[in-house]
Short mmCIF file of C-alpha atoms and ligand atoms in Angstrom, two decimals:
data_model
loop_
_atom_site.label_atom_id
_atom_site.label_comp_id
_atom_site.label_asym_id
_atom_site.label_seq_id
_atom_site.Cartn_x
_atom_site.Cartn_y
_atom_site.Cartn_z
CA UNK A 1 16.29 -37.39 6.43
CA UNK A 2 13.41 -37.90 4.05
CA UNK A 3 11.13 -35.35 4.13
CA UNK A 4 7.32 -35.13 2.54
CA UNK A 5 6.19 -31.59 2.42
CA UNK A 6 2.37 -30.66 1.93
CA UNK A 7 1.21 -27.00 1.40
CA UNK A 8 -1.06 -24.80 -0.61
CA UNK A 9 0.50 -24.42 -4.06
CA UNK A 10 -0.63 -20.99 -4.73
CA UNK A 11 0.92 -17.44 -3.94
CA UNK A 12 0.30 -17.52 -0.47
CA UNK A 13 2.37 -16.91 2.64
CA UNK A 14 2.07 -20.67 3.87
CA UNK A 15 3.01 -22.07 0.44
CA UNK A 16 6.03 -19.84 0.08
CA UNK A 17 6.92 -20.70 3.80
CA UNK A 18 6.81 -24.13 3.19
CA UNK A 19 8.61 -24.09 -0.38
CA UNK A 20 11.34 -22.28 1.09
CA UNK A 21 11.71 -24.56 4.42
CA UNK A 22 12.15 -27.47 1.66
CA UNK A 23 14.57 -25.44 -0.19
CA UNK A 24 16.95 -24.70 2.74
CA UNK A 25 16.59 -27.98 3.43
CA UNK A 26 17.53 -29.18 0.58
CA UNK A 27 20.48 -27.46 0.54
CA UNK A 28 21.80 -29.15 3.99
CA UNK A 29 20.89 -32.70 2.46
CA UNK A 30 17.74 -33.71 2.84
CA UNK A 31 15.87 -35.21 0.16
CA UNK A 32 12.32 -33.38 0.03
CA UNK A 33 8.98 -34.43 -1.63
CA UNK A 34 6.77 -31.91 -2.00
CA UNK A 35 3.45 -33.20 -2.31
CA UNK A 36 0.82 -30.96 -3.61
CA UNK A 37 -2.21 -30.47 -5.48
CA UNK A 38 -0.05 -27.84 -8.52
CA UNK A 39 3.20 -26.82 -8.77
CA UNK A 40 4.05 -24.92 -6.63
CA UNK A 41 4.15 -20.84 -6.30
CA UNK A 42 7.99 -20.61 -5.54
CA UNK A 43 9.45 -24.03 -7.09
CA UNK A 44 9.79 -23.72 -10.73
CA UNK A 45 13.42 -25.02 -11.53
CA UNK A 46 14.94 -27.92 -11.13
CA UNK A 47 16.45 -28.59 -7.78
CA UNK A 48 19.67 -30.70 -6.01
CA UNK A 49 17.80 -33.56 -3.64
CA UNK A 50 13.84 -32.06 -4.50
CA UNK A 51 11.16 -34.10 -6.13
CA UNK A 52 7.86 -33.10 -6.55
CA UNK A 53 4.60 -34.51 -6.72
CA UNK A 54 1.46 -33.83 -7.89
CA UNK A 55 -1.78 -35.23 -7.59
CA UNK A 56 -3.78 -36.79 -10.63
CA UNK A 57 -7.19 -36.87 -10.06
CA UNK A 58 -10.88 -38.02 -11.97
CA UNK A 59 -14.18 -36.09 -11.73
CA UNK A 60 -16.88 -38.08 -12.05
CA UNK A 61 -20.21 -36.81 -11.84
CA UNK A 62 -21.98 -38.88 -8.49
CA UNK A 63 -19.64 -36.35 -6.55
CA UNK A 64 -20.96 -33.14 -5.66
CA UNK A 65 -17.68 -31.78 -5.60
CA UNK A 66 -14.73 -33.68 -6.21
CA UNK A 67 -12.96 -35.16 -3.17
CA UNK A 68 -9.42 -33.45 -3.98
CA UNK A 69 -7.84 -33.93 -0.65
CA UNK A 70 -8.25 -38.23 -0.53
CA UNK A 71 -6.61 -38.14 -3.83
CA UNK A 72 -3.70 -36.16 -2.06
CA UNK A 73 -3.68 -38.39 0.72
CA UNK A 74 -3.46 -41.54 -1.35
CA UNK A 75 -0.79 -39.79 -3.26
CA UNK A 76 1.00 -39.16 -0.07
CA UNK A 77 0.97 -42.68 1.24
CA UNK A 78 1.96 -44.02 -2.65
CA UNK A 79 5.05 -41.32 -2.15
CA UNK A 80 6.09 -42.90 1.27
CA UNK A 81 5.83 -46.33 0.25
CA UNK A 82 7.82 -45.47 -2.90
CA UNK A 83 10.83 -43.34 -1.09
CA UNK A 84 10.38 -44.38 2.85
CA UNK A 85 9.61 -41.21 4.69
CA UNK A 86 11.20 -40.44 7.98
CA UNK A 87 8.81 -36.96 8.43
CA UNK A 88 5.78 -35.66 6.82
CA UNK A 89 5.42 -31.85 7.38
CA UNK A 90 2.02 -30.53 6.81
CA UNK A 91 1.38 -26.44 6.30
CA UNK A 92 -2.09 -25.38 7.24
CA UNK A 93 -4.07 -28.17 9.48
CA UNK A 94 -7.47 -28.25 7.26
CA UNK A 95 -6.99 -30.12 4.96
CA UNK A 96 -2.96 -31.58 4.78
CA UNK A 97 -2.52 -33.11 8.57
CA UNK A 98 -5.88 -34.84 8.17
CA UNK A 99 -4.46 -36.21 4.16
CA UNK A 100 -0.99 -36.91 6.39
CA UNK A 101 -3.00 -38.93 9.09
CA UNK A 102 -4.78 -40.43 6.85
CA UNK A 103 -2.27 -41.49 4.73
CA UNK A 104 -0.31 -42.92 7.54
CA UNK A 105 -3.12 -45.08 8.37
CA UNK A 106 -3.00 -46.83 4.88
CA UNK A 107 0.64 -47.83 5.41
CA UNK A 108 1.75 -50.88 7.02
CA UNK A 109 3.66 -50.04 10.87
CA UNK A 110 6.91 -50.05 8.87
CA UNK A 111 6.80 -47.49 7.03
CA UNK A 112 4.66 -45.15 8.74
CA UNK A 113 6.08 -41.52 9.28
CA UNK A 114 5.77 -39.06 11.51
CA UNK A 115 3.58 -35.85 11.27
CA UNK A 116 4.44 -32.38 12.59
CA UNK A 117 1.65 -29.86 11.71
CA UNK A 118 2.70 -26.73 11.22
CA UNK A 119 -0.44 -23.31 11.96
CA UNK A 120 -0.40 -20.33 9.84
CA UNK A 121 -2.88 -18.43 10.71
CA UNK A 122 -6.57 -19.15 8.78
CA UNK A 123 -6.61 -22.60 8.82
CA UNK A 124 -7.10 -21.57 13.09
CA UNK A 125 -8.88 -18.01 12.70
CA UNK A 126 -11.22 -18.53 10.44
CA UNK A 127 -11.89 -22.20 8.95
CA UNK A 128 -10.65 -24.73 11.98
CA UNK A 129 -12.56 -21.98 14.69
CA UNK A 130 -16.08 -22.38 12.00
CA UNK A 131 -17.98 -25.22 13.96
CA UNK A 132 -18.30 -26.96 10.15
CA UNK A 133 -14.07 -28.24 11.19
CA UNK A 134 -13.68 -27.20 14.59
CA UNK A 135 -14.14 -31.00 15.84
CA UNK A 136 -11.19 -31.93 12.68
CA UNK A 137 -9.28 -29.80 13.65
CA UNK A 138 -9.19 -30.19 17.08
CA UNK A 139 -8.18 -33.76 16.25
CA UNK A 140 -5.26 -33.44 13.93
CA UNK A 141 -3.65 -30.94 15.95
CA UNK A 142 -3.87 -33.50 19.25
CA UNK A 143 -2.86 -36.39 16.92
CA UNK A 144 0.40 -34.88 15.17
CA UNK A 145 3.94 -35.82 16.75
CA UNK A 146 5.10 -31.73 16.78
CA UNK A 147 2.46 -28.63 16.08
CA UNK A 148 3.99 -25.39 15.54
CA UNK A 149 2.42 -21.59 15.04
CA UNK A 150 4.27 -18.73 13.29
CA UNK A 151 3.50 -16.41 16.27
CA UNK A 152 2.98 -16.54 19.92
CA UNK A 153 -0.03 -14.87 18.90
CA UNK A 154 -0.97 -17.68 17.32
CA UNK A 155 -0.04 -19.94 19.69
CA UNK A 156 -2.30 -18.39 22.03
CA UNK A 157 -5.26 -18.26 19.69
CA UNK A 158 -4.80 -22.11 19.09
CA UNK A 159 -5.05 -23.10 22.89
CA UNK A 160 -7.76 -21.47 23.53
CA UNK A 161 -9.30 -22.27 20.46
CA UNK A 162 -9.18 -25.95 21.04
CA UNK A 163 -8.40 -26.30 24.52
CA UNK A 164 -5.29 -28.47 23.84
CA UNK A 165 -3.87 -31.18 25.70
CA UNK A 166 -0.59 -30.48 24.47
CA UNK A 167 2.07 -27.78 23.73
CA UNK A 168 2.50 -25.68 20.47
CA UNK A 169 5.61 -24.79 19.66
CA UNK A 170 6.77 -20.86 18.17
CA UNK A 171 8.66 -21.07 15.27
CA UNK A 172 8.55 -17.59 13.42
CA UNK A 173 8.60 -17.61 9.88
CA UNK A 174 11.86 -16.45 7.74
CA UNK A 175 12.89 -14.89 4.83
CA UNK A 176 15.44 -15.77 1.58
CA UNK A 177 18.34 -13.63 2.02
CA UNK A 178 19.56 -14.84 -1.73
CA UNK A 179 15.64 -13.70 -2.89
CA UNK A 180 15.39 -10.33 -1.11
CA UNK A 181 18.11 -8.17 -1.21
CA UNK A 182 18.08 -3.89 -0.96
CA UNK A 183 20.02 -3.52 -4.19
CA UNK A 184 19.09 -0.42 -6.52
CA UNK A 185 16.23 -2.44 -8.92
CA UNK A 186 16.35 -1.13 -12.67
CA UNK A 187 12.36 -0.93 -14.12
CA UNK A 188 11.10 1.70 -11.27
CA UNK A 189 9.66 4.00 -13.73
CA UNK A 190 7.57 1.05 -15.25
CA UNK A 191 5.79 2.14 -11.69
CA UNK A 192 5.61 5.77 -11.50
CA UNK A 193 7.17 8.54 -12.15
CA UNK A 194 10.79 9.73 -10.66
CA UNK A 195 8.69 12.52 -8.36
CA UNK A 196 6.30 10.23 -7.43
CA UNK A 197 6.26 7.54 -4.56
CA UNK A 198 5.56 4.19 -4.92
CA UNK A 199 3.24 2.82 -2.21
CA UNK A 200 2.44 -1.26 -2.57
CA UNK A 201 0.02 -3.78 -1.42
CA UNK A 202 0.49 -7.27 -1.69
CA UNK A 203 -1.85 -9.90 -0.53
CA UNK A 204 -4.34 -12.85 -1.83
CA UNK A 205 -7.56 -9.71 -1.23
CA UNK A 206 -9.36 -12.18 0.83
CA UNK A 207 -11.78 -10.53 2.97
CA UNK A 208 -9.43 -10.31 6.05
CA UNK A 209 -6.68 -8.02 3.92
CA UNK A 210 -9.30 -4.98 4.00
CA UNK A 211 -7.78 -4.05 0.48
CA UNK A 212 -10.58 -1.29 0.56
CA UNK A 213 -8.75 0.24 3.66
CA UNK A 214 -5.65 0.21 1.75
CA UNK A 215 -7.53 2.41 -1.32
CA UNK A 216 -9.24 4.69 1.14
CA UNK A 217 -5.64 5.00 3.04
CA UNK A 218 -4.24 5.80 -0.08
CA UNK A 219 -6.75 8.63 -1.20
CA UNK A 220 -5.65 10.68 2.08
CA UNK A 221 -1.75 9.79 1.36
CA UNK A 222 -2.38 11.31 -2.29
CA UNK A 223 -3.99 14.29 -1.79
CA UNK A 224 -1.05 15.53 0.19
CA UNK A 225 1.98 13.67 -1.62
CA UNK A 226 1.97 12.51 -5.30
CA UNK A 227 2.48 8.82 -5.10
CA UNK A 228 0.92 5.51 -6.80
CA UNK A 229 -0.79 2.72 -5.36
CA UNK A 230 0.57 -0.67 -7.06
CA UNK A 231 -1.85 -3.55 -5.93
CA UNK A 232 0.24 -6.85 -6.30
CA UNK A 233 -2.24 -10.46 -6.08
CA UNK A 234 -5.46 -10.96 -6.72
CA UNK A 235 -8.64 -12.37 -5.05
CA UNK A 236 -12.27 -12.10 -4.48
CA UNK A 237 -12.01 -8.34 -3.32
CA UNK A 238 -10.31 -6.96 -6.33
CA UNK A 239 -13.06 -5.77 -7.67
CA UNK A 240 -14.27 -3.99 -4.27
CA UNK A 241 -10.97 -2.33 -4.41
CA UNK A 242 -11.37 -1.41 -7.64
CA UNK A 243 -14.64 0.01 -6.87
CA UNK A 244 -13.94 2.20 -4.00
CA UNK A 245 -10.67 3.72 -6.39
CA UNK A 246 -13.13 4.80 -8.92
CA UNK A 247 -15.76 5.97 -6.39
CA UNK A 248 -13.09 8.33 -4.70
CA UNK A 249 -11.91 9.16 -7.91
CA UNK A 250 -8.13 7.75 -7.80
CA UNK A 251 -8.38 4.67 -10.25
CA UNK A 252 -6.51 6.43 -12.92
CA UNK A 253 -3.31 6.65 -9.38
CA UNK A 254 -3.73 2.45 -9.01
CA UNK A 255 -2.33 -0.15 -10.80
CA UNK A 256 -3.28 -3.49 -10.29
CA UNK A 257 -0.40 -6.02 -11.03
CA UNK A 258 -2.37 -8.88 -10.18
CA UNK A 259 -0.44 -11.88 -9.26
CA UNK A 260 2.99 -11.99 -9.45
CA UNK A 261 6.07 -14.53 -8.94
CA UNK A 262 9.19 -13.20 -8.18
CA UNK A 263 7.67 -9.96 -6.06
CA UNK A 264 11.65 -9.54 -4.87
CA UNK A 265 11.76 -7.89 -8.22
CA UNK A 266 9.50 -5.08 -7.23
CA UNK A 267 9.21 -5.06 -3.44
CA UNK A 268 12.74 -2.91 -3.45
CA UNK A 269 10.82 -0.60 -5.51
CA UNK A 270 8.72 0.69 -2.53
CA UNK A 271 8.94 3.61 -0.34
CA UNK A 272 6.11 2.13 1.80
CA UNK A 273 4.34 -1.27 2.25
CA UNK A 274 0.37 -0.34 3.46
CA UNK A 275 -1.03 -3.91 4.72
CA UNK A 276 -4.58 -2.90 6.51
CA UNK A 277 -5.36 -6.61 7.76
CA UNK A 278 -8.03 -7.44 10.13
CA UNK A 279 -5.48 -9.92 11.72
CA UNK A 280 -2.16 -11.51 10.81
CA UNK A 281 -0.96 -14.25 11.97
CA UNK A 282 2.55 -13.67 10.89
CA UNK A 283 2.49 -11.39 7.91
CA UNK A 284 5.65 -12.50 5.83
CA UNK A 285 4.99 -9.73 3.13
CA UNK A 286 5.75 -7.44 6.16
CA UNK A 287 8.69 -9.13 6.99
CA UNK A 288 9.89 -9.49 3.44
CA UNK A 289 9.41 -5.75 2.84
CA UNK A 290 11.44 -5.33 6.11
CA UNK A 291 14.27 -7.31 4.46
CA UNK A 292 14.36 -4.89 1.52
CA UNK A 293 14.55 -2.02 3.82
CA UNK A 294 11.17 -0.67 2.99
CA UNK A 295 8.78 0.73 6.24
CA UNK A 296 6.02 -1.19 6.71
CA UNK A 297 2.66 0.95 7.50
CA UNK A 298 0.33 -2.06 8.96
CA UNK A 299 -2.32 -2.74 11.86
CA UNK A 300 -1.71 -3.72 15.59
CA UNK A 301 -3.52 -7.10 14.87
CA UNK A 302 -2.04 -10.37 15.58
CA UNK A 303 0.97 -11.59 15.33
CA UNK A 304 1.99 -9.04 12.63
CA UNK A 305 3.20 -7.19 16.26
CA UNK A 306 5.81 -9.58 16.84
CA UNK A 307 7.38 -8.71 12.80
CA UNK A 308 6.84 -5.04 13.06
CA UNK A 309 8.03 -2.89 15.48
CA UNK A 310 6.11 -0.25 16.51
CA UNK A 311 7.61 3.37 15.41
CA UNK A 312 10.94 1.78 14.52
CA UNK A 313 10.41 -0.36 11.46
CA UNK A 314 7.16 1.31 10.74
CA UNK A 315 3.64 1.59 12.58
CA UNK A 316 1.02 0.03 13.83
CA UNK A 317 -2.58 1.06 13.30
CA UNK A 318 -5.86 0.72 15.12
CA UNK A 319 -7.78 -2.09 12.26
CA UNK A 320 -9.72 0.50 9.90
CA UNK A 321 -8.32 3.40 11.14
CA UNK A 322 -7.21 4.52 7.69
CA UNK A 323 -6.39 8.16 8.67
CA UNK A 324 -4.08 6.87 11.14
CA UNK A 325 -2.66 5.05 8.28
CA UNK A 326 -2.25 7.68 6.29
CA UNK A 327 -0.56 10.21 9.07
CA UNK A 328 2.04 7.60 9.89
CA UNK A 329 2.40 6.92 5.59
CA UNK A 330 2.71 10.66 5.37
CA UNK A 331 5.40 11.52 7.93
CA UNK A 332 7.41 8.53 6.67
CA UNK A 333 7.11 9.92 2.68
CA UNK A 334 7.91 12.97 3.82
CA UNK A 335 10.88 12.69 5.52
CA UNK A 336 13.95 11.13 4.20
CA UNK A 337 15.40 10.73 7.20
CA UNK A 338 12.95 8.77 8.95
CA UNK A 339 12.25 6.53 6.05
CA UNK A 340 15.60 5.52 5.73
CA UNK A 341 16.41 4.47 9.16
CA UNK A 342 12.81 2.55 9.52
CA UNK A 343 14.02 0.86 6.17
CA UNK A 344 17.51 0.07 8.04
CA UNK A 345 15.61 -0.79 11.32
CA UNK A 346 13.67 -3.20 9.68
CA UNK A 347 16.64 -5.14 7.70
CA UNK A 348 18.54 -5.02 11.04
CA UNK A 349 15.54 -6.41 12.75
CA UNK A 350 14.28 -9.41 9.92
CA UNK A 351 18.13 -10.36 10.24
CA UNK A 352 18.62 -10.81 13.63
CA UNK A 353 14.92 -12.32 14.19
CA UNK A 354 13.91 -14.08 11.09
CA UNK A 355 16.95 -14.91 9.58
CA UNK A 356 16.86 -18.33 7.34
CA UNK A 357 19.29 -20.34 8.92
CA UNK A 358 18.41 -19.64 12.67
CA UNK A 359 15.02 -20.85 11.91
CA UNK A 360 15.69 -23.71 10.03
CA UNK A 361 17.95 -24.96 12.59
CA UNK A 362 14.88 -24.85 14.81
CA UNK A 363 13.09 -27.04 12.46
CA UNK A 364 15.62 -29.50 11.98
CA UNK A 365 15.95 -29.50 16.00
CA UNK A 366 12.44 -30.28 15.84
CA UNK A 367 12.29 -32.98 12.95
CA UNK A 368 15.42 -34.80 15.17
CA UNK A 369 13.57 -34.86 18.47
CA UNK A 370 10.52 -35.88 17.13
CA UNK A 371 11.82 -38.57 14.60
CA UNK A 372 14.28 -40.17 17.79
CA UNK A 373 11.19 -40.18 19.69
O1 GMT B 401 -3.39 -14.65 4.39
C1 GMT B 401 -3.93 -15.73 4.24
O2 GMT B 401 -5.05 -16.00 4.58
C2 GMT B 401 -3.13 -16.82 3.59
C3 GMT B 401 -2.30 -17.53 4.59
C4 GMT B 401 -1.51 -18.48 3.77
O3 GMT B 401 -1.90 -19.62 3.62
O4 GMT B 401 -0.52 -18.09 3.22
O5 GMT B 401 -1.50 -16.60 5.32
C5 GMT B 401 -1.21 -16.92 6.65
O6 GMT B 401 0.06 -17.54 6.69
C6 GMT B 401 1.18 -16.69 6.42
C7 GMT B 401 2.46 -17.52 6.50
O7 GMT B 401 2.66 -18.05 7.77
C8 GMT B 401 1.21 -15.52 7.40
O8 GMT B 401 2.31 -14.67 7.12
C9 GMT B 401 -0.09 -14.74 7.29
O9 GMT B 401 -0.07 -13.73 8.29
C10 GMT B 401 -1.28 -15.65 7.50
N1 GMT B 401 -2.51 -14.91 7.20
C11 GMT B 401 -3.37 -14.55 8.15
O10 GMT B 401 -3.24 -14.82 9.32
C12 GMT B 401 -4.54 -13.76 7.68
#
């Protein structure tokens, strides 16, 4: 089949999702286009049966900003014309299934391909819900061929969201078994020291991570056992997090990475993943932690329920309960015994529920049934 894939670029969970969906893909045949504003995240050698595209665009000063995503959606419909696409799959609704319908519309019946829309979380939570896109959204979800969430929490939140007139279907999200791996990594004490322990948070510090949570988490955890926070990504509450470190005296015990590319160099390194979200819809650093064997300390919010198990492969937390946090971080740094089975529970667990193949097969189920109609 020929597949066009839109997504966010960047170092986000959608964008990896999506780069590695076209990967797998790839590797059973298809021939992919990625589609996308930058290079992507995850994509940076060349690739058997992958192009991708990116979108050229002028500024010119009548606009008040300028109009980015009609640029991508010409540049879709020019890459469909070129290659004849049989499926267009569009991560995050706002703005790629309204560039994918749109683009549609500017091809002849022909060659017009079908959409499946694929929710990840914020583009239903917190910009399609905002009245400014509720109506948009709304309408490219009910206009798609397929929609699917990466949660059943999701799932729920969309329907009653938008009171649909159609289903959403669960597919969960998976991880690279040839990426993440549980092998012995070689640079740990780049990280801290051999008697300390190496606690990580990795996210985009939007708002909704609570990356202060995760500093005042970490203040409790190291007053009782000498560890390191390593802050991996970056985003408009760095410099909160920053702030809070210095004002509970611990900046010299952080290190901020910032933004990094192949985090299945360092994730092994980990004794403990803290991720203090208001709400996941997913959370695929969870479940890529999980895969390296490394307990995941994380709130009861969302659809991160369905990836962690409570007490197993780490805990759940009440949102901003950081003492809570730092109990359940505790008991798990202190005791070798219990850290080591989570870390097995949770590879056990992202095998046999997130495994690549089992969910790609459910995608290429879907991309069947909806291309025969
Ligand atoms: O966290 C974000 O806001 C970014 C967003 C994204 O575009 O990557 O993440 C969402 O999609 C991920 C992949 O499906 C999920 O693992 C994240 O849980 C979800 N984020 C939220 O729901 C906050």
């Amino acid at each position: 089949m020929k597949i066009g894939i839109t997504c966010h670029p960047s170092a986000g969970g959608s964008g990896i999702l999506a780069t590695e969906l076209g990967i797998a893909l790839a590797q059973r045949g298809h021939q992919i286009h990625f589609t996308t504003f930058d290079p992507l995240f995850r994509l940076r050698n060349f690739r058997e049966n992958i192009v991708s595209h990116t979108v050229e665009q002028i500024t010119y000063p009548v606009f008040k900003s300028p109009p980015h995503t009609l640029a991508l959606a010409s540049k879709m419909a020019e890459v469909a014309e070129e290659v004849g696409i049989d499926i267009w799959h569009t991560h995050y609704a706002i703005p790629y299934a309204a560039c994918a319908l749109m683009a549609r519309q500017m091809l002849p019946q022909e060659q017009q391909f079908k959409i499946i829309t694929t929710l990840h979380g914020t583009d239903i939570t917190l910009v399609g819900s905002d009245p400014s896109y509720h109506r948009l959204t709304r309408y490219v979800i009910e206009q798609s061929d397929a929609v699917t969430a990466v949660s059943d929490w999701l799932n729920k939140e969309t329907q009653k969201t938008f009171q649909l007139t159609r289903p959403v279907r669960t597919i969960y999200n998976f991880w690279n078994e040839d990426r993440f791996n549980s092998s012995a990594p070689e640079q740990r004490c780049c990280l801290a020291a051999d008697d300390e322990k190496i606690i990580m948070h990795i996210s985009n510090f939007r708002p909704v991570k609570r990356v202060t949570d995760a500093v005042r988490a970490f203040k409790r955890i190291t007053d009782r056992v000498p560890a390191r926070l390593i802050m991996v990504g970056d985003g408009p509450e760095r410099m909160s997090a920053v702030g809070v470190a210095r004002q509970l005296g611990i900046a010299d015990r952080i290190k901020f990475l910032g933004t990094y590319e192949n985090i299945e160099g360092i994730l092994p390194f980990a004794d403990l993943i803290l991720q203090p979200s208001e709400h996941e819809s997913f959370g695929l650093v969870p479940l890529e932690a999980m895969a390296c064997e490394v307990p995941v300390v994380a709130t009861a919010s969302g659809g991160i329920c369905e990836v962690v198990e409570h007490g197993v492969t780490g805990y759940l937390c009440e949102v901003g309960d950081t003492e809570a946090m730092a109990r359940c971080a505790i008991e798990i740094l202190t005791d070798r015994e219990k850290a080591i089975s989570m870390g097995r529970s949770g590879r056990e667990r992202a095998w046999r529920h997130f495994e690549r193949d089992m969910i790609v097969n459910q995608y290429e189920a879907l991309y069947n049934e909806v291309f025969n109609g």
